[in-house]
CSV table of C-alpha atoms in Angstrom, one decimal:
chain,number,residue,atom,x,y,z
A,1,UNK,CA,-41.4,-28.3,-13.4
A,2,UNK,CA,-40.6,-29.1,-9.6
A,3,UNK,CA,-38.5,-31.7,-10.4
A,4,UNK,CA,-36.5,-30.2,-13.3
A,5,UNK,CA,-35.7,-27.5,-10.7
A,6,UNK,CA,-34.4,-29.9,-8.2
A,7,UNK,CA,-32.1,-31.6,-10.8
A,8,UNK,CA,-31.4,-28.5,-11.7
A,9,UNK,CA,-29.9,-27.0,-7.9
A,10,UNK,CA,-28.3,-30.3,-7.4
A,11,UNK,CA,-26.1,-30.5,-10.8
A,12,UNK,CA,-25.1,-26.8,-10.1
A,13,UNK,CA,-24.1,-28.2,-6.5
A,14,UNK,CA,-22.4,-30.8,-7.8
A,15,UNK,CA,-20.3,-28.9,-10.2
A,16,UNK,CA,-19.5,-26.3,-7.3
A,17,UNK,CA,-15.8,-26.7,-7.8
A,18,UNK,CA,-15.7,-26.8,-11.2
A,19,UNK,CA,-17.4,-23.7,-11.7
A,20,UNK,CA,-15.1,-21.5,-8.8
A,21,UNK,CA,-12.3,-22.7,-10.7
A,22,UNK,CA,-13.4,-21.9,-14.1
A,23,UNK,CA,-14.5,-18.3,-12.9
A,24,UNK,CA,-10.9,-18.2,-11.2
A,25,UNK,CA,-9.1,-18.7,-14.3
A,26,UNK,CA,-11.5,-16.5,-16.6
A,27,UNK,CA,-10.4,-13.5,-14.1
A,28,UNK,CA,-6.4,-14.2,-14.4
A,29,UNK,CA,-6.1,-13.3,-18.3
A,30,UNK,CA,-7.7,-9.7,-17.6
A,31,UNK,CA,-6.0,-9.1,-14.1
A,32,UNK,CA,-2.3,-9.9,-15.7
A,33,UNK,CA,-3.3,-7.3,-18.6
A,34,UNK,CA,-4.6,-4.7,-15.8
A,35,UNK,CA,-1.4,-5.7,-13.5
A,36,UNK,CA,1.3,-5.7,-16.2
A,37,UNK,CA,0.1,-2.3,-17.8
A,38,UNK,CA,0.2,-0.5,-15.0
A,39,UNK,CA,3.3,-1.4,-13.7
A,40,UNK,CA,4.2,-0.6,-17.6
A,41,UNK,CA,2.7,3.1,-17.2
A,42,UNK,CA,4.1,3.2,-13.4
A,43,UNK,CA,7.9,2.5,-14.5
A,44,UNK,CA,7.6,5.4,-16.5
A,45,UNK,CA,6.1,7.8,-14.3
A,46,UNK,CA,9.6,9.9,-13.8
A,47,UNK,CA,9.8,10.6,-17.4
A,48,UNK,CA,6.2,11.3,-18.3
A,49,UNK,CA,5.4,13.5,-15.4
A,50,UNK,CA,2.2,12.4,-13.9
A,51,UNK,CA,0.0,14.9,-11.7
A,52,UNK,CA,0.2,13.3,-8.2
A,53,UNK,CA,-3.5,11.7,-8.7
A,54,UNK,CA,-2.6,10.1,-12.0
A,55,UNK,CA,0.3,8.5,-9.9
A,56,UNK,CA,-2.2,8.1,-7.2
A,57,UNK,CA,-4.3,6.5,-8.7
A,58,UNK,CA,-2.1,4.0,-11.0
A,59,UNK,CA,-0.6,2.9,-7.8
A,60,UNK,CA,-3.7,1.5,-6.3
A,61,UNK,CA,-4.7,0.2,-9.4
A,62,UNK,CA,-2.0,-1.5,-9.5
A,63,UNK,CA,-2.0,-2.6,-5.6
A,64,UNK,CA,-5.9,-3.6,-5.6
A,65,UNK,CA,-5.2,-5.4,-9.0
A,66,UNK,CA,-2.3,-7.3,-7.8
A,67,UNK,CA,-4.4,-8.2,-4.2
A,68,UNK,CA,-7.1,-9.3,-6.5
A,69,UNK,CA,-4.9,-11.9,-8.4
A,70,UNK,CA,-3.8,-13.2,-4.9
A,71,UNK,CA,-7.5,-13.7,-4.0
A,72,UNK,CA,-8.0,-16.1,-7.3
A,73,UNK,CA,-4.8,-18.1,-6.5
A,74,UNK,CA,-6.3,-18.7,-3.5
A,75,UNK,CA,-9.2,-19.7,-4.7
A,76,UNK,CA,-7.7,-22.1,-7.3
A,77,UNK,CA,-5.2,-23.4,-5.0
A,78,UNK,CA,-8.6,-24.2,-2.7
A,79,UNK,CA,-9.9,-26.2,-5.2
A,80,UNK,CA,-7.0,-28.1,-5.6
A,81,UNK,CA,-7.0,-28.7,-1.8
A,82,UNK,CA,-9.9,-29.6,-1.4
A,83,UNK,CA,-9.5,-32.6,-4.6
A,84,UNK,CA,-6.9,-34.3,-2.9
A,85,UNK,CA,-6.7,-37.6,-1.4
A,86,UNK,CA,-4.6,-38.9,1.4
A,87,UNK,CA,-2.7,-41.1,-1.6
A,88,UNK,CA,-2.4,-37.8,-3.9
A,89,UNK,CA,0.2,-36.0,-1.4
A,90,UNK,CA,3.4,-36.1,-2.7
A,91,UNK,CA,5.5,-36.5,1.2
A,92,UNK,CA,8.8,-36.1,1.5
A,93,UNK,CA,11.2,-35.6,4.4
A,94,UNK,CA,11.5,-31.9,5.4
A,95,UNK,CA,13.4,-29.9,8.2
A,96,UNK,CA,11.0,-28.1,10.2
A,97,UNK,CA,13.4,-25.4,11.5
A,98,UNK,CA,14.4,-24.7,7.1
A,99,UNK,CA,10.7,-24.5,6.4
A,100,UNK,CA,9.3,-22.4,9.2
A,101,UNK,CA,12.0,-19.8,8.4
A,102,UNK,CA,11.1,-19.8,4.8
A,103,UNK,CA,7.3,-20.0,5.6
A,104,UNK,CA,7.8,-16.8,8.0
A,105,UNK,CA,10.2,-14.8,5.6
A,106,UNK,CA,7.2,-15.1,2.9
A,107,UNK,CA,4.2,-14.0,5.4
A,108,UNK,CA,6.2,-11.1,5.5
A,109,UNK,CA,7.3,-10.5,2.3
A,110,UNK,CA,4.6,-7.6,1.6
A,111,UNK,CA,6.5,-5.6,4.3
A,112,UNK,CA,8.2,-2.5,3.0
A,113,UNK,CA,11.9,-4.0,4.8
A,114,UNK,CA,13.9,-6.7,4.0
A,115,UNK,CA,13.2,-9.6,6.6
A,116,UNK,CA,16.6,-10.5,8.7
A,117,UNK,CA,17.6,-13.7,10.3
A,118,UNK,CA,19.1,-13.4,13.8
A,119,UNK,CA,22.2,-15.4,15.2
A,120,UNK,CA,18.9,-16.8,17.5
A,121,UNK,CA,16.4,-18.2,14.5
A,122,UNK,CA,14.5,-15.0,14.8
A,123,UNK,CA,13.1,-13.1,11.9
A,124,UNK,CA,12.0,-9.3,12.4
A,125,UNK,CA,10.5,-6.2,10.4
A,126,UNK,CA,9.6,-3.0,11.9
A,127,UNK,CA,7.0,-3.8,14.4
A,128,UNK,CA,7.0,-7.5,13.6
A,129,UNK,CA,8.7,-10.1,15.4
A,130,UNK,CA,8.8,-14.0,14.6
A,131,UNK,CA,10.9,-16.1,17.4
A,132,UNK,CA,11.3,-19.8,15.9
A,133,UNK,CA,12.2,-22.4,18.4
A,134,UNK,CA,12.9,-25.8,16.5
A,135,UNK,CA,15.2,-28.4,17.5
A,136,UNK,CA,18.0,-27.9,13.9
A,137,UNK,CA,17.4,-32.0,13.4
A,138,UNK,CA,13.6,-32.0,13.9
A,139,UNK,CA,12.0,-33.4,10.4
A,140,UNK,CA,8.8,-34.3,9.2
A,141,UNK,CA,7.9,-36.3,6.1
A,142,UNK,CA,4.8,-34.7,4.3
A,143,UNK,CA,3.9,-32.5,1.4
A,144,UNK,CA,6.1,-30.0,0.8
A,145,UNK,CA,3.7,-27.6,-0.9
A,146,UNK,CA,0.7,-28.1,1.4
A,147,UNK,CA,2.9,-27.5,4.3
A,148,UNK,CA,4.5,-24.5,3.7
A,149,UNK,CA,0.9,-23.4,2.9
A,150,UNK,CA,-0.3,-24.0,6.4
A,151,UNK,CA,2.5,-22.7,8.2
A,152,UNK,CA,2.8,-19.3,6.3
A,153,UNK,CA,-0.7,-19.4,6.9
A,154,UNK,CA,-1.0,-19.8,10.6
A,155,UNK,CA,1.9,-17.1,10.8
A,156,UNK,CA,0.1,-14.5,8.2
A,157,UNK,CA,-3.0,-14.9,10.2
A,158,UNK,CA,-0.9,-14.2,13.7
A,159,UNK,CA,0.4,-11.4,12.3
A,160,UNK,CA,-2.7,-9.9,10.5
A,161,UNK,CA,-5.3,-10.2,13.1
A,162,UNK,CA,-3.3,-8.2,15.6
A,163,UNK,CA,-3.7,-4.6,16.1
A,164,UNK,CA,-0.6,-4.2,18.2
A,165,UNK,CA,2.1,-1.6,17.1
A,166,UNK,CA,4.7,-4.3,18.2
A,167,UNK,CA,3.5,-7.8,16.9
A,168,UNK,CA,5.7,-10.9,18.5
A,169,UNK,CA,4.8,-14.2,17.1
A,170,UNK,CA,6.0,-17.7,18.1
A,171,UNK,CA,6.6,-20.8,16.7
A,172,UNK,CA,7.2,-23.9,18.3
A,173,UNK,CA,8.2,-27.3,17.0
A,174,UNK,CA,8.7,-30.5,19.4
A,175,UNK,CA,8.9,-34.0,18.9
A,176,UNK,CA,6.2,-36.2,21.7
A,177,UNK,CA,7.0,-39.6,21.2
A,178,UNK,CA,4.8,-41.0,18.5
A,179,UNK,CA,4.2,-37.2,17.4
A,180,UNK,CA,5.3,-33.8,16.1
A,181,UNK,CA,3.8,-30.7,17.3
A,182,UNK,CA,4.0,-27.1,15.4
A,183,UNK,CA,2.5,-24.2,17.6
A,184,UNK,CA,2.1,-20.7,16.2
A,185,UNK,CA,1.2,-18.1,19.3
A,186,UNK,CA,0.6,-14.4,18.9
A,187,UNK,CA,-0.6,-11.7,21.6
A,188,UNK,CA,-2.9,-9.9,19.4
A,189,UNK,CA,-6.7,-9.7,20.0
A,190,UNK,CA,-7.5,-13.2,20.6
A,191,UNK,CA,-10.6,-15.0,19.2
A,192,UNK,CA,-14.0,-14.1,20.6
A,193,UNK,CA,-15.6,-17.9,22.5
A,194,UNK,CA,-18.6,-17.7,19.7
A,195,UNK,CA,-16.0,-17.6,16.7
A,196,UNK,CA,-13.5,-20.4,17.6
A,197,UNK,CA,-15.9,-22.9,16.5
A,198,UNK,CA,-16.3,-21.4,13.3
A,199,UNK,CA,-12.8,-20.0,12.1
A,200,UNK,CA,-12.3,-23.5,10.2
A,201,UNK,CA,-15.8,-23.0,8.4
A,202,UNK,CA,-15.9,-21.8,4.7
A,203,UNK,CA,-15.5,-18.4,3.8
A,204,UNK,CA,-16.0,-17.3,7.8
A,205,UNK,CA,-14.5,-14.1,9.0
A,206,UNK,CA,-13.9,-12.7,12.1
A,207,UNK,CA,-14.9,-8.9,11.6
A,208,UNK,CA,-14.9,-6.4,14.8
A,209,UNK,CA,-13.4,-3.4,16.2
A,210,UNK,CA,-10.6,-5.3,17.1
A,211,UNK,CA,-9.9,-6.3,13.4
A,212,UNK,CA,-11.6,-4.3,11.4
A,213,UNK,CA,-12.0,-5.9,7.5
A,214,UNK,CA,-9.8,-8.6,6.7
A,215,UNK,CA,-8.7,-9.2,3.6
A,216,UNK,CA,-9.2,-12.5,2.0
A,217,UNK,CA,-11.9,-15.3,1.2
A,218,UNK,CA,-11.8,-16.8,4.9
A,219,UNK,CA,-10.7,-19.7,3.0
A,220,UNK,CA,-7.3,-20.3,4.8
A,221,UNK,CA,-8.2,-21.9,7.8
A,222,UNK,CA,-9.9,-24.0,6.5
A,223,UNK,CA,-7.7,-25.3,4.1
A,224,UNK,CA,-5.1,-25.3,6.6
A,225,UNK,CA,-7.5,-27.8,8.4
A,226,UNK,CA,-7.8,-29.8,5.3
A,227,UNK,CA,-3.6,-30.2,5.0
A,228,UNK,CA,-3.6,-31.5,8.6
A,229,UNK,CA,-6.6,-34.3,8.0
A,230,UNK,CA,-4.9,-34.7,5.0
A,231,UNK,CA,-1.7,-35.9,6.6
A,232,UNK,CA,-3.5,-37.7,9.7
A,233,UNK,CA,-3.2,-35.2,12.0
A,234,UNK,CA,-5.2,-32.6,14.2
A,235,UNK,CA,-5.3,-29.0,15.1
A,236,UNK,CA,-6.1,-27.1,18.1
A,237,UNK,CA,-6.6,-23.6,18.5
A,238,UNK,CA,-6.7,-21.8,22.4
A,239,UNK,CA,-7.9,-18.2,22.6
A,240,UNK,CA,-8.2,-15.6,24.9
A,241,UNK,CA,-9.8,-12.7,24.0
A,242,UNK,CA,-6.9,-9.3,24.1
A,243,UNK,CA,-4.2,-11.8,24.6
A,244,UNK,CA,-4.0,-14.1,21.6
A,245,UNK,CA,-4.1,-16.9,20.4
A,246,UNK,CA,-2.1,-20.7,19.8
A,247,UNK,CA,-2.9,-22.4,17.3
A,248,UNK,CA,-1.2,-26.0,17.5
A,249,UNK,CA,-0.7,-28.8,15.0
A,250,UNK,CA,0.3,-32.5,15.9
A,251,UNK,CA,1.2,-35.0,12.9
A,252,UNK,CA,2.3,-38.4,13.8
A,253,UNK,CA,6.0,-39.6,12.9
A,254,UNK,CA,5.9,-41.6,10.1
């Protein structure tokens, strides 16, 4: 009996992965039907008249429904992540100043304003402020995908654990020699001395009364640590609590 349950709790282990992303893809088919119908029913909310708690209430169905679907592409794209092998990525050359602009522009694309692009690489939304400094030239050659994921990442994370009205966040690209650095600063609440150690750990989150509840699986960080060991590089993270945080990746020039 013992040792039919220990075979048991290891091929369960083992298939780990396997089952996340099996559950993650048995929950898309009934979140797109719960998503698509209520955007359905929504659309025609001028014409049908809905009491204002029917249209309450179909617009956070729709809103938790569509932050649900998020969570599972998360998930799946985690599994995916984790898979991969050095040899798997698909590298390519990439402007760093193009892809941080993009990457910034879609961490704040849930904002209810159009992001603008200033005549000085800044991008801004009421109350949010993103100041790229890049050298135009500076490129990297690495996996398109799996970059943009760590750098809209870092910048979503800079501007969602920050309880400031005004949020500024910084990033910084610079070429070292044999090296490419990409820093992303913010001067929000800053990472408690206990936590930095464990913010790359599986499903970890920072929850306090400087936060509050985050959203999310705690899964980014550390696929975002994955990307960088991934492409040979390393990450470093300095934190001071109430004046925020820099979190800085170096990949080597290839």
């Amino acid at each position: 009996m013992a040792k039919d349950s220990v075979m048991k709790t290891l091929t369960a282990e083992e298939d780990g992965p396997r089952m996340l992303s099996l559950v993650s893809h048995k929950l898309k088919t009934p979140l797109s039907i719960i998503n698509g119908y209520s955007e359905a029913i929504l659309s025609q909310s001028a014409k049908e008249k809905f009491s204002p708690f029917t249209a309450k209430a179909l617009e956070e169905i729709n809103k938790q429904g569509t932050k649900l679907c998020s969570l599972v592409d998360k998930l799946l794209f985690f599994n995916k992540v984790e898979s991969l092998q050095p040899k798997d990525l698909a590298k390519k050359t990439l402007n760093l100043k193009n892809l941080a602009k993009g990457c910034a522009n879609d961490a704040l694309s849930h904002e209810e304003e159009t992001p603008t692009v200033t005549a000085t690489s800044s991008i801004a939304k009421r109350g949010t402020f993103i100041e790229i400094d890049c050298p135009p030239t500076l490129e990297i050659k690495a996996d398109e995908e799996l970059m943009g994921f760590l750098l809209e990442e870092l910048i979503s994370n800079a501007i969602k654990f920050n309880n400031k009205a005004e949020k500024i966040i910084k990033v910084q690209c610079a070429h070292h020699g044999d090296s490419i650095s990409v820093s992303v600063r913010d001067y929000g609440a800053g990472i408690r001395p206990q936590d930095v150690n464990k913010i790359f750990e599986r499903f970890y989150q920072v929850d306090d009364y400087f936060t509050g509840q985050i959203d999310g699986w705690g899964l980014g960080l550390c696929m975002v640590q994955k990307i960088v060991e991934l492409h040979n590089g390393s990450i470093n993270v300095i934190s001071d609590r109430g004046l925020g945080s820099i979190f800085t990746v170096s990949l080597p020039v290839l």
